C-alpha positions as a LaTeX table, in Angstrom:
\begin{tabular}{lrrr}
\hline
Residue & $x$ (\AA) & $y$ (\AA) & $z$ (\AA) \\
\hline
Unk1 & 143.52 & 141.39 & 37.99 \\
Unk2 & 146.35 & 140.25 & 40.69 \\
Unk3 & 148.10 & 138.64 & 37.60 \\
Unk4 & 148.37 & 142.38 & 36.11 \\
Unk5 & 148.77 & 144.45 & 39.65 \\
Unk6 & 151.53 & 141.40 & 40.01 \\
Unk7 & 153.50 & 142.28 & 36.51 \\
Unk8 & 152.54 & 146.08 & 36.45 \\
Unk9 & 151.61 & 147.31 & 39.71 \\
Unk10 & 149.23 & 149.12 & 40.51 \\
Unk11 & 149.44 & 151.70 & 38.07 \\
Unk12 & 148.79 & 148.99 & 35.30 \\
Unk13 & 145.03 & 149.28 & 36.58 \\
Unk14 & 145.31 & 152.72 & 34.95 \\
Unk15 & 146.62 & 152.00 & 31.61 \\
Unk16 & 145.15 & 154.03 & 28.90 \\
Unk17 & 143.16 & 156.06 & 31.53 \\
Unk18 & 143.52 & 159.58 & 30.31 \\
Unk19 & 142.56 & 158.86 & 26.76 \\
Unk20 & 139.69 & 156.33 & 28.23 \\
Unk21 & 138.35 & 159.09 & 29.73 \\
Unk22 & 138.05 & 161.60 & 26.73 \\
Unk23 & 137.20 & 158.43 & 24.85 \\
Unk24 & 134.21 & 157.65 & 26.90 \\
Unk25 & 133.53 & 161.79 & 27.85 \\
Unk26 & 133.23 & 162.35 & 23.31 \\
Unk27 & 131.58 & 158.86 & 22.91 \\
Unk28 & 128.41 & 159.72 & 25.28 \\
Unk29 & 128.62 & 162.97 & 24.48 \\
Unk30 & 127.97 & 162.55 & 20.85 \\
Unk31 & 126.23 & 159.28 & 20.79 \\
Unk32 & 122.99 & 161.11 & 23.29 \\
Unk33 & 123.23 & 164.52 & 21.53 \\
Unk34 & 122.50 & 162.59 & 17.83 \\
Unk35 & 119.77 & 160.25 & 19.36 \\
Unk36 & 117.71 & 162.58 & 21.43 \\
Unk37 & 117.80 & 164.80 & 17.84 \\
Unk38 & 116.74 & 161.85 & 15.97 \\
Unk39 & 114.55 & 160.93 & 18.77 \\
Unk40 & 113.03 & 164.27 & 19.16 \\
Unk41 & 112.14 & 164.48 & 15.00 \\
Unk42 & 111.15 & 160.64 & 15.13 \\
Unk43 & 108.69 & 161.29 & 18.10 \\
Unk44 & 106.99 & 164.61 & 16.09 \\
Unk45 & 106.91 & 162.74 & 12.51 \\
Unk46 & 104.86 & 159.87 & 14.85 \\
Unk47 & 102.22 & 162.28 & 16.58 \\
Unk48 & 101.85 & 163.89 & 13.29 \\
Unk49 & 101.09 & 160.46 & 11.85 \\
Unk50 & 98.99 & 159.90 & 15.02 \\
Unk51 & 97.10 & 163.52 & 13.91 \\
Unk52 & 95.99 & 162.51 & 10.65 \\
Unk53 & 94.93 & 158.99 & 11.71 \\
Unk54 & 97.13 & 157.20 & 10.85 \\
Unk55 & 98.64 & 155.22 & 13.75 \\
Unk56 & 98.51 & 155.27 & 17.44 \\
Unk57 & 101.12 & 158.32 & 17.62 \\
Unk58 & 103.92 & 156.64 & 19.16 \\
Unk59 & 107.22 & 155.17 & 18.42 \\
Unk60 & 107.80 & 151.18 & 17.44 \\
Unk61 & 110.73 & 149.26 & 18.30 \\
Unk62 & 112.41 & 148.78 & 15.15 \\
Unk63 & 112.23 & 152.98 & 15.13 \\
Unk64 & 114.04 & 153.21 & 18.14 \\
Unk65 & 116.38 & 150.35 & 16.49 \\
Unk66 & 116.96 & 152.60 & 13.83 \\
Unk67 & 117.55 & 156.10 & 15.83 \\
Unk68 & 120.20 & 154.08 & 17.98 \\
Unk69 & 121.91 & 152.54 & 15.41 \\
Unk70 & 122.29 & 156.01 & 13.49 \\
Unk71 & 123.38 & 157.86 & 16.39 \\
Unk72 & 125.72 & 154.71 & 16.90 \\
Unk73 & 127.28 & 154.88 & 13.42 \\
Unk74 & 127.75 & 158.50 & 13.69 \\
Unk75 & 129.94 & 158.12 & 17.26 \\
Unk76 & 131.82 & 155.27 & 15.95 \\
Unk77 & 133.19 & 156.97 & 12.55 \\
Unk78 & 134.30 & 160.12 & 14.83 \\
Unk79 & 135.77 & 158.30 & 17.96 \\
Unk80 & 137.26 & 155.11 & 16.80 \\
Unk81 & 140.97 & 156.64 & 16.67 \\
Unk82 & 140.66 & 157.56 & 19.77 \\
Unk83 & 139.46 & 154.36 & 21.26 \\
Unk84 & 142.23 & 152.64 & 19.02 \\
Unk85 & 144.70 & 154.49 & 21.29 \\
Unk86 & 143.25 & 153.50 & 24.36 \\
Unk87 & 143.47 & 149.87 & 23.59 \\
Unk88 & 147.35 & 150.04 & 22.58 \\
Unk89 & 148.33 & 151.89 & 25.67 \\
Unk90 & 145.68 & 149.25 & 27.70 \\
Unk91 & 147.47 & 146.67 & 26.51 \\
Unk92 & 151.11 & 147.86 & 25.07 \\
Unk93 & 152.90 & 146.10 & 28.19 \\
Unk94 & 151.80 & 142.74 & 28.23 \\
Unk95 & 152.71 & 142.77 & 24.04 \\
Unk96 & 156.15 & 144.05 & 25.10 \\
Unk97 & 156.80 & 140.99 & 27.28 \\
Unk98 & 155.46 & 138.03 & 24.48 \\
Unk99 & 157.92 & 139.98 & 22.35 \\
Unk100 & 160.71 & 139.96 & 25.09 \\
Unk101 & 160.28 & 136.56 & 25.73 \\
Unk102 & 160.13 & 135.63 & 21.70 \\
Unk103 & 163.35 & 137.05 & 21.51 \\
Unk104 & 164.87 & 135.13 & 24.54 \\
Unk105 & 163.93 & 132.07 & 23.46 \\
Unk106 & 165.56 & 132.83 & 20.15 \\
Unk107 & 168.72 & 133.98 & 21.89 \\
Unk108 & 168.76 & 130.84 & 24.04 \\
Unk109 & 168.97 & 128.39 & 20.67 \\
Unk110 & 171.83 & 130.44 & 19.86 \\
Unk111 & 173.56 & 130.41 & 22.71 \\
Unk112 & 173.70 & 126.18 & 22.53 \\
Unk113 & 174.31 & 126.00 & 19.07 \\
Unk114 & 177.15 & 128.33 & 19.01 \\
Unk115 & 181.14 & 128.10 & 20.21 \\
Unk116 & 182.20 & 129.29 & 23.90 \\
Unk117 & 183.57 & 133.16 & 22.29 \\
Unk118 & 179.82 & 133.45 & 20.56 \\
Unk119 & 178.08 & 131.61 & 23.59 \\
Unk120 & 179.53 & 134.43 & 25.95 \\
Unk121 & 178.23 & 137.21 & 24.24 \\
Unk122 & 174.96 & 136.05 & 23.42 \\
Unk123 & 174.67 & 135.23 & 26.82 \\
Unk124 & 175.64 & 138.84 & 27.86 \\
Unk125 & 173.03 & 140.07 & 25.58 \\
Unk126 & 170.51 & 137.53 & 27.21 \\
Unk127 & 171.40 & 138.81 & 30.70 \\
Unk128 & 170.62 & 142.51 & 29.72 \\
Unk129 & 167.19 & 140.90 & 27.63 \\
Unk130 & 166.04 & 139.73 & 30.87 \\
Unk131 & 167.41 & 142.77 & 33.02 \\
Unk132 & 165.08 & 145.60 & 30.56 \\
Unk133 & 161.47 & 145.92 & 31.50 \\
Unk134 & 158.97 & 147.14 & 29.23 \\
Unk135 & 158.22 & 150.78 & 29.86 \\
Unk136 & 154.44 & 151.67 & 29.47 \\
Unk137 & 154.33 & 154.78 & 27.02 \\
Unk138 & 152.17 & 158.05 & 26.39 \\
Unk139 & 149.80 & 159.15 & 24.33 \\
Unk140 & 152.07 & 160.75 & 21.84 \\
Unk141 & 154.34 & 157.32 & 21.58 \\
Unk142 & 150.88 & 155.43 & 21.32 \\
Unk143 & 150.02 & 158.37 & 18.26 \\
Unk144 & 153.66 & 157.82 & 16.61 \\
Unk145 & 153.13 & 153.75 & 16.71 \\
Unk146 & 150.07 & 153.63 & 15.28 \\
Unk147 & 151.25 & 155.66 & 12.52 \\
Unk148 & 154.28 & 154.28 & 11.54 \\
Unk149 & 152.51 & 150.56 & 11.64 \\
Unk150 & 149.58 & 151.40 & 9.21 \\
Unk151 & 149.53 & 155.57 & 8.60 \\
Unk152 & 146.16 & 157.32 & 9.07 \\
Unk153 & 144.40 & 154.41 & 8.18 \\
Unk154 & 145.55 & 152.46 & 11.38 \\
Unk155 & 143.67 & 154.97 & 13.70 \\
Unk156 & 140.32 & 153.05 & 11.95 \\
Unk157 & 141.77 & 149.64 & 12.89 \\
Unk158 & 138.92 & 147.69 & 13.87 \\
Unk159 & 136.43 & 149.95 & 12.29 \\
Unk160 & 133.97 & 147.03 & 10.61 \\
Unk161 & 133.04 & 145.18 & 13.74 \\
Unk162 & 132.80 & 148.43 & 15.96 \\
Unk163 & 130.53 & 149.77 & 13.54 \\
Unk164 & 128.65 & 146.17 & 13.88 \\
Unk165 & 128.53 & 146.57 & 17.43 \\
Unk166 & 126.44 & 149.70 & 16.69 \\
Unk167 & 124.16 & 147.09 & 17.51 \\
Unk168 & 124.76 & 147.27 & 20.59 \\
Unk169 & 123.54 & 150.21 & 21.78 \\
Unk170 & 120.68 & 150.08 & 19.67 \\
Unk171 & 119.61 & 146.65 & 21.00 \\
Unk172 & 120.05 & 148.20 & 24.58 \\
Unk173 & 118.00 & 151.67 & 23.77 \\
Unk174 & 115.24 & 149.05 & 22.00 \\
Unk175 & 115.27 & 146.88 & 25.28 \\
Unk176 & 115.14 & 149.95 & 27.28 \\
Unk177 & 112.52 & 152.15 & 25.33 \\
Unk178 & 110.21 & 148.88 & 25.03 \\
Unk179 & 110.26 & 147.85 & 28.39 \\
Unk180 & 109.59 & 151.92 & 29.31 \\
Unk181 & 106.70 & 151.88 & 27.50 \\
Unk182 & 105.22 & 148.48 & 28.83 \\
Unk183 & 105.70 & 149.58 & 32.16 \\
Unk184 & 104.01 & 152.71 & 31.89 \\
Unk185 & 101.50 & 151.76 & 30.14 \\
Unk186 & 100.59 & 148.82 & 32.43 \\
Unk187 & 101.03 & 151.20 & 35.11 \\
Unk188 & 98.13 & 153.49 & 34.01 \\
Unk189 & 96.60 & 152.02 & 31.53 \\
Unk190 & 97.71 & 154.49 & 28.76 \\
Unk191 & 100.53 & 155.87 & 27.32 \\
Unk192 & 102.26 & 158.62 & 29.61 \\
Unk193 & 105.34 & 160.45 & 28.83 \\
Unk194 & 108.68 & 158.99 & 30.19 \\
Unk195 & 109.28 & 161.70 & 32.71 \\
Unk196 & 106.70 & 159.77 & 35.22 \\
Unk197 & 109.31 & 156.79 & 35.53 \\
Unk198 & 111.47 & 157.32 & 38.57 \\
Unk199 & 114.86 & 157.66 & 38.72 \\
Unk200 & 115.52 & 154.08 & 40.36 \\
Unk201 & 112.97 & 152.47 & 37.72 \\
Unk202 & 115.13 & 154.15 & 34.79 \\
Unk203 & 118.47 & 152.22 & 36.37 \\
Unk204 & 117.06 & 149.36 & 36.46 \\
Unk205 & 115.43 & 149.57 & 33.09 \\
Unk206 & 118.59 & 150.59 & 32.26 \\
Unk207 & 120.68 & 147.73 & 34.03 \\
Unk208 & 118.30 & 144.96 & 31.93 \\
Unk209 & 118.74 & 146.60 & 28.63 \\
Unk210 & 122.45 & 146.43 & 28.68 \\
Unk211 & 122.79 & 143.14 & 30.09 \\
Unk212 & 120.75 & 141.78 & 27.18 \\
Unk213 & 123.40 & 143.92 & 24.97 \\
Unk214 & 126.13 & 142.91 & 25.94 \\
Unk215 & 125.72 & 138.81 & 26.24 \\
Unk216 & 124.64 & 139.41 & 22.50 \\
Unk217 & 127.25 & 141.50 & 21.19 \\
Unk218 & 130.34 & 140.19 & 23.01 \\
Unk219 & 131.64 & 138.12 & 21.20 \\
Unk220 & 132.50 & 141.48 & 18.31 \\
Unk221 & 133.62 & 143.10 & 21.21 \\
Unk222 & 136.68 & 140.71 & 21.67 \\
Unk223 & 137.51 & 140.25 & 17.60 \\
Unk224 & 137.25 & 144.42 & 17.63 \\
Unk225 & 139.63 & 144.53 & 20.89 \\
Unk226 & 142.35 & 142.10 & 19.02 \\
Unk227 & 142.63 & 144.09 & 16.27 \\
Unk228 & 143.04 & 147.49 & 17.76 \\
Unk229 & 145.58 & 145.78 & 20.19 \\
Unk230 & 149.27 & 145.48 & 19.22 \\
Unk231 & 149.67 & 142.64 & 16.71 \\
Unk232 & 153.81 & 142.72 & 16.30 \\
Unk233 & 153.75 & 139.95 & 19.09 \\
Unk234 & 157.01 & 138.19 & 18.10 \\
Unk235 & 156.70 & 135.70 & 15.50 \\
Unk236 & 153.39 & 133.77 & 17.05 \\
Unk237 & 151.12 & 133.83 & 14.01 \\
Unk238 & 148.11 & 132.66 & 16.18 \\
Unk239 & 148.12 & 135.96 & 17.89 \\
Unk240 & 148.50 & 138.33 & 14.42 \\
Unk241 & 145.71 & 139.54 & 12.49 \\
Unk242 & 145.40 & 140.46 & 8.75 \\
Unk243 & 141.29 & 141.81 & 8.95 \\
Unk244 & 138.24 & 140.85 & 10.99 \\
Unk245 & 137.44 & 137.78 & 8.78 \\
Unk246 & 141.25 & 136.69 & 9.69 \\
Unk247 & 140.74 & 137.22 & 13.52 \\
Unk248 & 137.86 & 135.42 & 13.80 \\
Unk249 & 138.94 & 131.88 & 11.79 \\
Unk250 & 142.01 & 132.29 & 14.22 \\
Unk251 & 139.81 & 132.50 & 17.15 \\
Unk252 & 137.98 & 129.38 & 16.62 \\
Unk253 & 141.07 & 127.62 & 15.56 \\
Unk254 & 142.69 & 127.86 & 17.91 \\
Unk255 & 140.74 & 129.41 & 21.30 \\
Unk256 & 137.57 & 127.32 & 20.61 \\
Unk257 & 134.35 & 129.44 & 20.76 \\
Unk258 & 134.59 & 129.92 & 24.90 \\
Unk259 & 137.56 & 132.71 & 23.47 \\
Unk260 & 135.05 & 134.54 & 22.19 \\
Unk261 & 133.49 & 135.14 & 25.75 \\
Unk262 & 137.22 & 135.77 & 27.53 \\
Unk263 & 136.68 & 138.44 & 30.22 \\
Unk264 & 132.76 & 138.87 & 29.61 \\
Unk265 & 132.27 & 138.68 & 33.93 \\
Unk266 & 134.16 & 141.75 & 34.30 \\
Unk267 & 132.48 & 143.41 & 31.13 \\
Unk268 & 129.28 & 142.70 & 32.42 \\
Unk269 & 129.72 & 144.50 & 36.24 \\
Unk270 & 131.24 & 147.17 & 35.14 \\
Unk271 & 129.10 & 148.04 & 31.35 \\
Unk272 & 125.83 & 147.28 & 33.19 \\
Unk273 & 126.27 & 149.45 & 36.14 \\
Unk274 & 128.21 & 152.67 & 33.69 \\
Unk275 & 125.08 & 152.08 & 31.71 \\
Unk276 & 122.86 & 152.37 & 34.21 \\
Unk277 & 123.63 & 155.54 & 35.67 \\
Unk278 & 124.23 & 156.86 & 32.25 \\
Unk279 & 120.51 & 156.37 & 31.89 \\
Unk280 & 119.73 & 157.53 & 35.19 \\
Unk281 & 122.06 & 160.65 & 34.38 \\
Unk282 & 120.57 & 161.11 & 31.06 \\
Unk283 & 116.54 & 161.16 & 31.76 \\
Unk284 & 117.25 & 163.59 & 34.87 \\
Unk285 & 119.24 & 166.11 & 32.81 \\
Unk286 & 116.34 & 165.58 & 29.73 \\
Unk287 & 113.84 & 166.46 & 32.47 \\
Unk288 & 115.86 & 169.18 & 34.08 \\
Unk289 & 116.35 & 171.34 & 30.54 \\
Unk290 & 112.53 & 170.87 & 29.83 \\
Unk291 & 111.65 & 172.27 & 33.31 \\
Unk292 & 114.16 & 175.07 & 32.44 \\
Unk293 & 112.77 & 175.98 & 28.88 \\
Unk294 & 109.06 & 175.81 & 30.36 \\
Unk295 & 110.06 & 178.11 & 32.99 \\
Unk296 & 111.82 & 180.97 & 30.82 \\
Unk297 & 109.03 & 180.21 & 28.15 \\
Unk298 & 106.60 & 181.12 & 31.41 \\
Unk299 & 108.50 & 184.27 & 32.28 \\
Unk300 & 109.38 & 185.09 & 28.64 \\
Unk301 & 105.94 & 184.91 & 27.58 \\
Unk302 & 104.60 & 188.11 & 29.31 \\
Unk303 & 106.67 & 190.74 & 28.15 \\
Unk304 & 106.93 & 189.10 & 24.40 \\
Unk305 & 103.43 & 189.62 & 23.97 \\
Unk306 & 103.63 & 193.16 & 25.37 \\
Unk307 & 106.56 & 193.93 & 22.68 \\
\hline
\end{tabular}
């Protein structure tokens, strides 16, 4: 963090933000309205079951594996372009500079293998190399990049492992729905609905469930985040990617595993705690519309009958 505030100031804390935030607003937005659907159909196909005898009426864990990962799936395909743009503009600066400094080096073997007319100019060209610095670009400039590297296609850079990471949701709702249950049901003794959990026990249920995600799934999180990110860094082959399969044999060649788990600290603080108030967030607003639909279904009622 003080190495970036150091080369970008402060505003580098901020790259990608506007895009990050319509990124994340359409991610949750679309990943909770297709799992409480699912979730909603799931839960009626199991009481019906439950009805005719034949099971206890509730929902397994692999079901709730399965609603997640759909819902997942369904987010990814419709949001990965814009989460493509958020890592270029995230890390667009620091790319600039390898490139920069790829080209002075190449400039500087020029400059001692050449005669004192050629030597002078290269070094005037070297002098305005290190004078430029890399100017952190828009949305639309992100847009026009990505496009001219790869065409449409580019925007679904990264698109297999993301799509594996689907998995991590739906390990975190299967943590969290699992340990929801448990608790209520060693609570009372029976199965109550998940409105009785408070709103403290839901962040913490929450907090749990995405730790356990995350340590799992990290590792895709990094190979996805390579490939989105710029790859034209000079001419340093260890750092450019072909596919997935390609980033990963690079990785362990020549980061070791531990490169695989770069940066997972921060991800951890800040996923665990976003998750858990997205949970917290979540149940409240669940219980808040069913209170709301009970109540006009209460005053409704009356005068429907009447009609």
């Amino acid at each position: 963090m003080l190495q970036l505030i150091q080369t970008e100031g402060w505003g580098g804390l901020y790259s990608g933000l506007k895009p990050s935030l319509i990124g994340t607003a359409a991610s949750q937005g679309i990943y909770y309205y297709f799992y409480q659907i699912l979730k909603n159909k799931v839960e009626d196909l199991a009481a019906a079951r439950g009805n005719k005898g034949l099971g206890d009426g509730t929902v397994g864990m692999f079901s709730w594996l399965g609603i997640a990962a759909v819902a997942g799936s369904i987010n990814v395909l419709l949001t990965n372009p814009i989460w493509v743009l958020v890592t270029r503009m995230q890390t667009h600066t620091q790319a600039e500079k390898k490139i920069m400094e790829s080209k002075r080096k190449l400039l500087l073997k020029d400059v001692t293998r050449a005669n004192s007319t050629e030597a002078s100019i290269l070094k005037d060209r070297l002098y305005k190399l290190d004078s430029e610095k890399p100017c952190p670009y828009g949305t639309v400039q992100t847009v026009r990049e990505v496009y001219r590297e790869s065409g449409v296609r580019g925007f679904w850079k990264g698109l297999i492992p993301t799509l594996i990471m689907v998995c991590n949701p739906s390990i975190q709702f299967m943590i969290y729905e699992t340990l929801a249950k448990r608790l209520q049901s060693k609570r009372s003794g029976k199965e109550l609905p998940k409105k009785n959990l408070t709103a403290m026990e839901v962040f913490l249920l929450g907090a749990i469930a995405k730790l356990g995600a995350t340590v799992v799934t990290y590792p895709l999180l990094v190979v996805k985040s390579r490939l989105q990110a710029k790859q034209e860094i000079g001419r340093n082959v260890m750092s450019r990617y072909t596919g997935t399969i390609d980033a990963i044999i690079k990785m362990i060649r020549y980061e070791g595993l531990h490169g695989f788990y770069k940066g997972m600290s921060t991800k951890i603080v800040q996923s665990v705690f976003a998750a858990s108030v997205l949970f917290m967030v979540k149940e409240e607003l669940v219980k808040f519309v069913v209170m709301l639909i009970a109540r006009s279904r209460t005053v409704l009622g009356p005068s429907s009958k009447k009609r």
